[in-house]
Amino acid sequence: MKIKVRVPSSTANLGPGFDVFGAALSLYNEFEVEYVSNAKKTKFIIKGEGKRSLSIGEKSLLWQSMQEAFKVLGTTKYSLNNLNIVINNNIPLSGGLGSSSTAIVGGVMLANALCSNKLDKSQIAELAIKIEGHPDNVVPAIFGGICICSKNEDEEEHGTVVNLPIPKLKVVLCVPSFELRTKRSREILPKMIDMKDAVFNISRVALLTAAFCCADYSLLKQATQDRLHQPYRGKMNPAMNKVLQAALGAKSFGAFLSGAGPTLAAFCSKKDAVNVQNTMENAWKKERVSVKSYILDFDVKGAMIV
Ligand code: HSE
């Protein structure tokens, strides 16, 4: 019996909501597992993005996440000697679209499915956050939609998740050809921040919530501004401000660094999406960076066994 799970990409932070806001998007990775009790030779195959660069077998993030889930589920029945695994990656790696989160969520969900789905979504989220370290990609990847993820005070439990209304907007994403590891782009952030910058971000996060709850997208220009991470990450992504300004000039409602970057994202109406996409692409090209771009919808269902 084969089990396949489809996990959406995600864009995190949405500007000011560092480690708190995340949205699931309509570009997917798929992970398949098959239990073979008498296997002589099992397979572990990666297709698409990362087929040559990603680790397979013991070192793969998918397998490590499956193992974490097997520990929680209390089983030692499964190993790479009795499972065939096929990964079909459509999401660019290390770009800020939550590709590694899909492997974590996919791994936990496949292991859970092999064990009769004993874990509910909230338990899956708790484990996935523990593996990932921050919630704002894995939570939307599991629940779908736009999520506010708030950790509990002890930072151990995943705390509260709230789904906001899905806006009637498109999300344009431009993924530049260079990769940026999330680890590196977290290391460059300051340990302390100025009270003025904290107040700036609190106001933007409040506006962002209001923009989605009231479907008032005119708020998004201000609501996607940030002073906690984008100014620092912009130093590793010199075209960032120019491309974001170009997106705003092309009638997008708001533009921001997607997660830890280097992908840049913009919210816009369906009718303006192609123009926003071309404008952002051209702004990157002027900086001599080639990009892959997407016009995506919000994913509303989250990860699913398909
Ligand atoms: N909130 C995380 C960060 C998301 O900005 O580092 C990483 O995708």
CSV table of N, CA and C in Angstrom, one decimal, residues 17-148:
chain,number,residue,atom,x,y,z
A,17,GLY,N,5.4,40.3,10.7
A,17,GLY,CA,5.0,39.3,11.7
A,17,GLY,C,6.1,38.2,11.8
A,18,PHE,N,7.3,38.6,12.2
A,18,PHE,CA,8.4,37.7,12.3
A,18,PHE,C,8.1,36.5,13.2
A,19,ASP,N,8.2,35.3,12.6
A,19,ASP,CA,8.0,34.0,13.4
A,19,ASP,C,6.6,33.9,13.9
A,20,VAL,N,5.7,34.7,13.4
A,20,VAL,CA,4.3,34.7,13.9
A,20,VAL,C,3.3,34.4,12.7
A,21,PHE,N,3.4,35.2,11.6
A,21,PHE,CA,2.5,35.1,10.5
A,21,PHE,C,3.0,34.2,9.4
A,22,GLY,N,2.1,33.4,8.9
A,22,GLY,CA,2.5,32.5,7.7
A,22,GLY,C,1.3,32.2,6.9
A,23,ALA,N,1.5,32.1,5.6
A,23,ALA,CA,0.4,31.8,4.7
A,23,ALA,C,0.7,30.6,3.8
A,24,ALA,N,-0.2,29.7,3.6
A,24,ALA,CA,0.0,28.5,2.7
A,24,ALA,C,-0.3,28.9,1.3
A,25,LEU,N,0.5,28.4,0.4
A,25,LEU,CA,0.4,28.8,-1.0
A,25,LEU,C,0.2,27.6,-1.9
A,26,SER,N,-0.3,27.9,-3.2
A,26,SER,CA,-0.7,26.8,-4.0
A,26,SER,C,0.4,26.2,-4.9
A,27,LEU,N,1.5,26.0,-4.3
A,27,LEU,CA,2.6,25.3,-5.0
A,27,LEU,C,3.0,24.1,-4.0
A,28,TYR,N,3.1,22.9,-4.5
A,28,TYR,CA,3.2,21.8,-3.6
A,28,TYR,C,4.3,20.8,-3.8
A,29,ASN,N,4.8,20.2,-2.7
A,29,ASN,CA,5.7,19.1,-2.8
A,29,ASN,C,4.9,17.8,-2.4
A,30,GLU,N,5.3,16.7,-3.0
A,30,GLU,CA,4.6,15.5,-2.6
A,30,GLU,C,5.6,14.4,-2.1
A,31,PHE,N,5.1,13.7,-1.1
A,31,PHE,CA,6.0,12.7,-0.5
A,31,PHE,C,5.2,11.3,-0.5
A,32,GLU,N,5.9,10.3,-0.9
A,32,GLU,CA,5.2,9.0,-1.0
A,32,GLU,C,6.0,7.9,-0.3
A,33,VAL,N,5.3,7.1,0.5
A,33,VAL,CA,5.9,6.0,1.1
A,33,VAL,C,5.2,4.7,0.9
A,34,GLU,N,6.0,3.6,0.8
A,34,GLU,CA,5.3,2.3,0.6
A,34,GLU,C,6.0,1.3,1.5
A,35,TYR,N,5.3,0.6,2.3
A,35,TYR,CA,5.8,-0.5,3.2
A,35,TYR,C,6.0,-1.8,2.4
A,36,VAL,N,7.2,-2.3,2.3
A,36,VAL,CA,7.5,-3.5,1.6
A,36,VAL,C,8.2,-4.5,2.6
A,37,SER,N,7.4,-5.5,3.0
A,37,SER,CA,7.8,-6.3,4.1
A,37,SER,C,9.0,-7.3,3.7
A,38,ASN,N,9.1,-7.6,2.4
A,38,ASN,CA,10.1,-8.6,2.0
A,38,ASN,C,11.1,-7.9,1.0
A,39,ALA,N,11.4,-6.7,1.2
A,39,ALA,CA,12.2,-6.0,0.2
A,39,ALA,C,13.6,-6.4,0.2
A,40,LYS,N,14.1,-6.7,-1.0
A,40,LYS,CA,15.6,-7.0,-1.1
A,40,LYS,C,16.3,-5.6,-1.2
A,41,LYS,N,15.7,-4.7,-2.0
A,41,LYS,CA,16.4,-3.5,-2.2
A,41,LYS,C,15.3,-2.4,-2.2
A,42,THR,N,15.3,-1.5,-1.3
A,42,THR,CA,14.3,-0.5,-1.2
A,42,THR,C,14.9,0.8,-2.0
A,43,LYS,N,14.0,1.7,-2.3
A,43,LYS,CA,14.4,2.9,-3.1
A,43,LYS,C,14.1,4.2,-2.3
A,44,PHE,N,14.9,5.2,-2.6
A,44,PHE,CA,14.7,6.5,-2.0
A,44,PHE,C,15.0,7.5,-3.2
A,45,ILE,N,14.0,8.0,-3.7
A,45,ILE,CA,14.1,8.8,-4.9
A,45,ILE,C,13.7,10.3,-4.7
A,46,ILE,N,14.4,11.2,-5.2
A,46,ILE,CA,14.0,12.6,-5.2
A,46,ILE,C,13.9,13.1,-6.7
A,47,LYS,N,12.7,13.6,-7.0
A,47,LYS,CA,12.5,14.2,-8.3
A,47,LYS,C,12.3,15.7,-8.2
A,48,GLY,N,12.6,16.4,-9.2
A,48,GLY,CA,12.4,17.8,-9.3
A,48,GLY,C,13.4,18.6,-8.5
A,49,GLU,N,13.0,19.7,-7.8
A,49,GLU,CA,14.0,20.6,-7.1
A,49,GLU,C,14.8,19.7,-6.1
A,50,GLY,N,16.1,19.9,-6.2
A,50,GLY,CA,17.0,19.3,-5.2
A,50,GLY,C,17.3,17.8,-5.6
A,51,LYS,N,17.0,17.4,-6.8
A,51,LYS,CA,17.2,15.9,-7.1
A,51,LYS,C,18.6,15.6,-7.0
A,52,ARG,N,19.5,16.5,-7.3
A,52,ARG,CA,21.0,16.2,-7.3
A,52,ARG,C,21.6,16.7,-6.0
A,53,SER,N,21.0,17.7,-5.3
A,53,SER,CA,21.7,18.3,-4.1
A,53,SER,C,21.2,17.8,-2.8
A,54,LEU,N,19.9,17.4,-2.7
A,54,LEU,CA,19.4,17.0,-1.4
A,54,LEU,C,19.9,15.6,-0.9
A,55,SER,N,20.1,15.5,0.4
A,55,SER,CA,20.5,14.2,0.9
A,55,SER,C,19.3,13.2,0.8
A,56,ILE,N,19.7,12.0,0.5
A,56,ILE,CA,18.7,10.9,0.5
A,56,ILE,C,19.0,10.0,1.7
A,57,GLY,N,18.1,9.1,2.0
A,57,GLY,CA,18.4,8.1,3.1
A,57,GLY,C,18.4,8.7,4.4
A,58,GLU,N,19.3,8.2,5.3
A,58,GLU,CA,19.3,8.5,6.7
A,58,GLU,C,19.4,10.0,7.0
A,59,LYS,N,20.2,10.7,6.1
A,59,LYS,CA,20.4,12.2,6.3
A,59,LYS,C,19.3,13.1,5.8
A,60,SER,N,18.3,12.5,5.1
A,60,SER,CA,17.3,13.3,4.5
A,60,SER,C,16.4,13.9,5.6
A,61,LEU,N,15.9,15.1,5.4
A,61,LEU,CA,15.1,15.8,6.4
A,61,LEU,C,13.7,15.0,6.5
A,62,LEU,N,13.3,14.5,5.4
A,62,LEU,CA,12.0,13.7,5.4
A,62,LEU,C,12.1,12.5,6.4
A,63,TRP,N,13.2,11.8,6.2
A,63,TRP,CA,13.4,10.5,7.0
A,63,TRP,C,13.6,10.9,8.4
A,64,GLN,N,14.5,11.9,8.7
A,64,GLN,CA,14.7,12.3,10.1
A,64,GLN,C,13.4,12.7,10.8
A,65,SER,N,12.5,13.4,10.0
A,65,SER,CA,11.2,13.8,10.6
A,65,SER,C,10.3,12.6,10.8
A,66,MET,N,10.4,11.6,9.9
A,66,MET,CA,9.6,10.4,10.1
A,66,MET,C,10.1,9.7,11.3
A,67,GLN,N,11.4,9.7,11.5
A,67,GLN,CA,11.9,9.0,12.7
A,67,GLN,C,11.5,9.7,14.0
A,68,GLU,N,11.5,11.0,14.0
A,68,GLU,CA,11.0,11.7,15.2
A,68,GLU,C,9.5,11.3,15.5
A,69,ALA,N,8.8,11.2,14.4
A,69,ALA,CA,7.3,10.9,14.6
A,69,ALA,C,7.2,9.4,15.1
A,70,PHE,N,8.0,8.5,14.5
A,70,PHE,CA,8.0,7.1,15.0
A,70,PHE,C,8.3,7.0,16.5
A,71,LYS,N,9.2,7.9,17.0
A,71,LYS,CA,9.5,7.9,18.4
A,71,LYS,C,8.3,8.2,19.2
A,72,VAL,N,7.6,9.3,18.8
A,72,VAL,CA,6.4,9.8,19.5
A,72,VAL,C,5.3,8.7,19.4
A,73,LEU,N,5.3,8.1,18.3
A,73,LEU,CA,4.2,7.1,18.1
A,73,LEU,C,4.6,5.7,18.7
A,74,GLY,N,5.8,5.6,19.2
A,74,GLY,CA,6.2,4.4,19.9
A,74,GLY,C,6.3,3.2,19.0
A,75,THR,N,6.8,3.3,17.8
A,75,THR,CA,7.0,2.1,17.0
A,75,THR,C,8.5,2.1,16.5
A,76,THR,N,9.0,0.8,16.4
A,76,THR,CA,10.3,0.6,15.8
A,76,THR,C,10.2,-0.3,14.5
A,77,LYS,N,9.0,-0.4,14.1
A,77,LYS,CA,8.7,-1.4,13.0
A,77,LYS,C,9.3,-0.9,11.6
A,78,TYR,N,9.4,0.4,11.5
A,78,TYR,CA,9.8,0.9,10.1
A,78,TYR,C,11.3,1.3,10.1
A,79,SER,N,11.9,1.0,8.9
A,79,SER,CA,13.3,1.5,8.7
A,79,SER,C,13.4,1.7,7.2
A,80,LEU,N,14.6,2.2,6.8
A,80,LEU,CA,14.8,2.4,5.4
A,80,LEU,C,15.0,1.1,4.6
A,81,ASN,N,15.0,0.0,5.4
A,81,ASN,CA,15.1,-1.3,4.7
A,81,ASN,C,13.7,-1.9,4.4
A,82,ASN,N,12.7,-1.3,4.9
A,82,ASN,CA,11.4,-1.8,4.5
A,82,ASN,C,10.4,-0.7,4.0
A,83,LEU,N,11.0,0.4,3.6
A,83,LEU,CA,10.2,1.5,3.0
A,83,LEU,C,10.7,2.0,1.7
A,84,ASN,N,9.9,2.1,0.7
A,84,ASN,CA,10.2,2.8,-0.5
A,84,ASN,C,9.8,4.3,-0.3
A,85,ILE,N,10.6,5.2,-0.7
A,85,ILE,CA,10.2,6.6,-0.5
A,85,ILE,C,10.5,7.4,-1.8
A,86,VAL,N,9.5,8.1,-2.2
A,86,VAL,CA,9.6,9.0,-3.4
A,86,VAL,C,9.2,10.4,-3.1
A,87,ILE,N,10.1,11.3,-3.4
A,87,ILE,CA,9.8,12.7,-3.1
A,87,ILE,C,9.7,13.5,-4.5
A,88,ASN,N,8.6,14.2,-4.6
A,88,ASN,CA,8.4,15.0,-5.8
A,88,ASN,C,8.4,16.5,-5.4
A,89,ASN,N,9.5,17.2,-5.7
A,89,ASN,CA,9.7,18.5,-5.2
A,89,ASN,C,9.4,19.6,-6.3
A,90,ASN,N,8.5,20.4,-6.0
A,90,ASN,CA,8.2,21.5,-7.0
A,90,ASN,C,8.6,22.9,-6.4
A,91,ILE,N,8.9,22.9,-5.1
A,91,ILE,CA,9.1,24.2,-4.4
A,91,ILE,C,10.6,24.5,-4.5
A,92,PRO,N,11.1,25.7,-4.9
A,92,PRO,CA,12.5,25.9,-4.9
A,92,PRO,C,13.1,25.8,-3.5
A,93,LEU,N,14.3,25.3,-3.5
A,93,LEU,CA,15.0,25.1,-2.1
A,93,LEU,C,15.6,26.4,-1.6
A,94,SER,N,15.7,26.6,-0.3
A,94,SER,CA,16.3,27.7,0.3
A,94,SER,C,16.0,29.0,-0.2
A,95,GLY,N,14.7,29.2,-0.6
A,95,GLY,CA,14.3,30.4,-1.2
A,95,GLY,C,13.4,31.3,-0.3
A,96,GLY,N,12.8,30.7,0.7
A,96,GLY,CA,11.9,31.4,1.5
A,96,GLY,C,10.5,31.0,1.2
A,97,LEU,N,10.3,29.8,0.6
A,97,LEU,CA,8.9,29.3,0.4
A,97,LEU,C,8.6,28.0,1.2
A,98,GLY,N,9.4,27.8,2.2
A,98,GLY,CA,9.0,26.8,3.2
A,98,GLY,C,9.3,25.3,2.6
A,99,SER,N,10.2,25.2,1.8
A,99,SER,CA,10.5,23.9,1.2
A,99,SER,C,10.9,22.8,2.3
A,100,SER,N,11.8,23.2,3.2
A,100,SER,CA,12.2,22.3,4.2
A,100,SER,C,11.0,22.0,5.2
A,101,SER,N,10.1,23.0,5.4
A,101,SER,CA,9.0,22.7,6.2
A,101,SER,C,8.1,21.6,5.6
A,102,THR,N,8.0,21.6,4.3
A,102,THR,CA,7.2,20.6,3.6
A,102,THR,C,7.7,19.2,3.9
A,103,ALA,N,9.1,19.1,4.0
A,103,ALA,CA,9.7,17.8,4.2
A,103,ALA,C,9.4,17.3,5.7
A,104,ILE,N,9.4,18.3,6.6
A,104,ILE,CA,9.1,18.0,8.0
A,104,ILE,C,7.7,17.6,8.2
A,105,VAL,N,6.8,18.4,7.6
A,105,VAL,CA,5.4,18.1,7.7
A,105,VAL,C,5.1,16.8,7.0
A,106,GLY,N,5.6,16.6,5.8
A,106,GLY,CA,5.4,15.4,5.0
A,106,GLY,C,5.9,14.2,5.8
A,107,GLY,N,7.1,14.3,6.4
A,107,GLY,CA,7.6,13.1,7.1
A,107,GLY,C,6.8,12.8,8.3
A,108,VAL,N,6.4,13.8,9.1
A,108,VAL,CA,5.5,13.5,10.3
A,108,VAL,C,4.2,12.9,9.8
A,109,MET,N,3.6,13.4,8.8
A,109,MET,CA,2.3,12.9,8.3
A,109,MET,C,2.4,11.5,7.7
A,110,LEU,N,3.5,11.2,7.0
A,110,LEU,CA,3.6,9.9,6.5
A,110,LEU,C,3.8,8.8,7.6
A,111,ALA,N,4.6,9.2,8.6
A,111,ALA,CA,4.8,8.3,9.7
A,111,ALA,C,3.5,8.1,10.4
A,112,ASN,N,2.8,9.1,10.6
A,112,ASN,CA,1.5,9.1,11.3
A,112,ASN,C,0.5,8.2,10.5
A,113,ALA,N,0.5,8.3,9.2
A,113,ALA,CA,-0.4,7.5,8.4
A,113,ALA,C,0.0,6.0,8.5
A,114,LEU,N,1.3,5.7,8.5
A,114,LEU,CA,1.7,4.3,8.6
A,114,LEU,C,1.3,3.8,10.0
A,115,CYS,N,1.0,4.6,11.0
A,115,CYS,CA,0.6,4.2,12.3
A,115,CYS,C,-0.8,4.5,12.6
A,116,SER,N,-1.7,4.4,11.6
A,116,SER,CA,-3.1,4.5,11.7
A,116,SER,C,-3.6,5.9,12.2
A,117,ASN,N,-2.8,6.9,11.8
A,117,ASN,CA,-3.2,8.3,12.1
A,117,ASN,C,-3.5,8.6,13.6
A,118,LYS,N,-2.6,8.1,14.4
A,118,LYS,CA,-2.9,8.3,15.9
A,118,LYS,C,-2.8,9.8,16.3
A,119,LEU,N,-1.9,10.6,15.6
A,119,LEU,CA,-1.7,12.0,16.0
A,119,LEU,C,-2.8,12.8,15.3
A,120,ASP,N,-3.4,13.8,16.1
A,120,ASP,CA,-4.3,14.7,15.4
A,120,ASP,C,-3.4,15.9,14.9
A,121,LYS,N,-4.1,16.9,14.2
A,121,LYS,CA,-3.4,17.9,13.5
A,121,LYS,C,-2.6,18.8,14.5
A,122,SER,N,-3.1,19.0,15.7
A,122,SER,CA,-2.5,19.8,16.7
A,122,SER,C,-1.2,19.1,17.2
A,123,GLN,N,-1.3,17.8,17.3
A,123,GLN,CA,0.0,17.0,17.7
A,123,GLN,C,1.0,17.0,16.6
A,124,ILE,N,0.5,16.9,15.4
A,124,ILE,CA,1.4,16.9,14.2
A,124,ILE,C,2.1,18.3,14.2
A,125,ALA,N,1.4,19.4,14.5
A,125,ALA,CA,1.9,20.7,14.5
A,125,ALA,C,3.0,20.8,15.6
A,126,GLU,N,2.6,20.3,16.7
A,126,GLU,CA,3.6,20.5,17.9
A,126,GLU,C,4.9,19.8,17.6
A,127,LEU,N,4.9,18.6,17.0
A,127,LEU,CA,6.1,17.9,16.6
A,127,LEU,C,6.8,18.6,15.5
A,128,ALA,N,6.1,19.1,14.5
A,128,ALA,CA,6.7,19.7,13.4
A,128,ALA,C,7.4,21.0,13.8
A,129,ILE,N,6.8,21.8,14.7
A,129,ILE,CA,7.4,23.0,15.2
A,129,ILE,C,8.7,22.7,16.0
A,130,LYS,N,8.6,21.6,16.8
A,130,LYS,CA,9.8,21.2,17.6
A,130,LYS,C,11.0,20.9,16.6
A,131,ILE,N,10.7,20.2,15.5
A,131,ILE,CA,11.8,19.9,14.6
A,131,ILE,C,12.2,21.1,13.8
A,132,GLU,N,11.3,22.0,13.4
A,132,GLU,CA,11.7,23.2,12.6
A,132,GLU,C,12.3,24.3,13.5
A,133,GLY,N,11.7,24.5,14.7
A,133,GLY,CA,12.2,25.5,15.6
A,133,GLY,C,11.4,26.8,15.6
A,134,HIS,N,10.7,27.0,14.5
A,134,HIS,CA,9.8,28.2,14.5
A,134,HIS,C,8.5,27.8,13.7
A,135,PRO,N,7.4,28.4,14.1
A,135,PRO,CA,6.1,27.8,13.6
A,135,PRO,C,5.6,28.3,12.3
A,136,ASP,N,6.1,29.4,11.8
A,136,ASP,CA,5.3,30.2,10.8
A,136,ASP,C,5.4,29.6,9.4
A,137,ASN,N,6.1,28.5,9.1
A,137,ASN,CA,6.0,27.8,7.9
A,137,ASN,C,5.2,26.5,8.1
A,138,VAL,N,5.6,25.8,9.1
A,138,VAL,CA,5.0,24.4,9.3
A,138,VAL,C,3.5,24.6,9.6
A,139,VAL,N,3.1,25.6,10.4
A,139,VAL,CA,1.7,25.7,10.8
A,139,VAL,C,0.8,25.9,9.6
A,140,PRO,N,1.1,26.9,8.8
A,140,PRO,CA,0.2,27.1,7.6
A,140,PRO,C,0.3,25.9,6.6
A,141,ALA,N,1.5,25.2,6.6
A,141,ALA,CA,1.6,24.0,5.7
A,141,ALA,C,0.7,22.9,6.2
A,142,ILE,N,0.4,22.9,7.5
A,142,ILE,CA,-0.5,21.8,8.1
A,142,ILE,C,-1.9,22.3,8.0
A,143,PHE,N,-2.2,23.5,8.4
A,143,PHE,CA,-3.6,23.9,8.5
A,143,PHE,C,-4.2,24.6,7.3
A,144,GLY,N,-3.3,25.1,6.4
A,144,GLY,CA,-3.7,25.9,5.3
A,144,GLY,C,-4.1,27.3,5.7
A,145,GLY,N,-4.3,28.2,4.7
A,145,GLY,CA,-4.7,29.6,4.9
A,145,GLY,C,-3.7,30.5,5.5
A,146,ILE,N,-4.1,31.6,6.0
A,146,ILE,CA,-3.2,32.5,6.7
A,146,ILE,C,-3.3,32.3,8.2
A,147,CYS,N,-2.2,32.0,8.8
A,147,CYS,CA,-2.2,31.6,10.2
A,147,CYS,C,-1.4,32.7,11.1
A,148,ILE,N,-1.9,32.9,12.2
A,148,ILE,CA,-1.2,33.6,13.3
A,148,ILE,C,-0.8,32.5,14.2
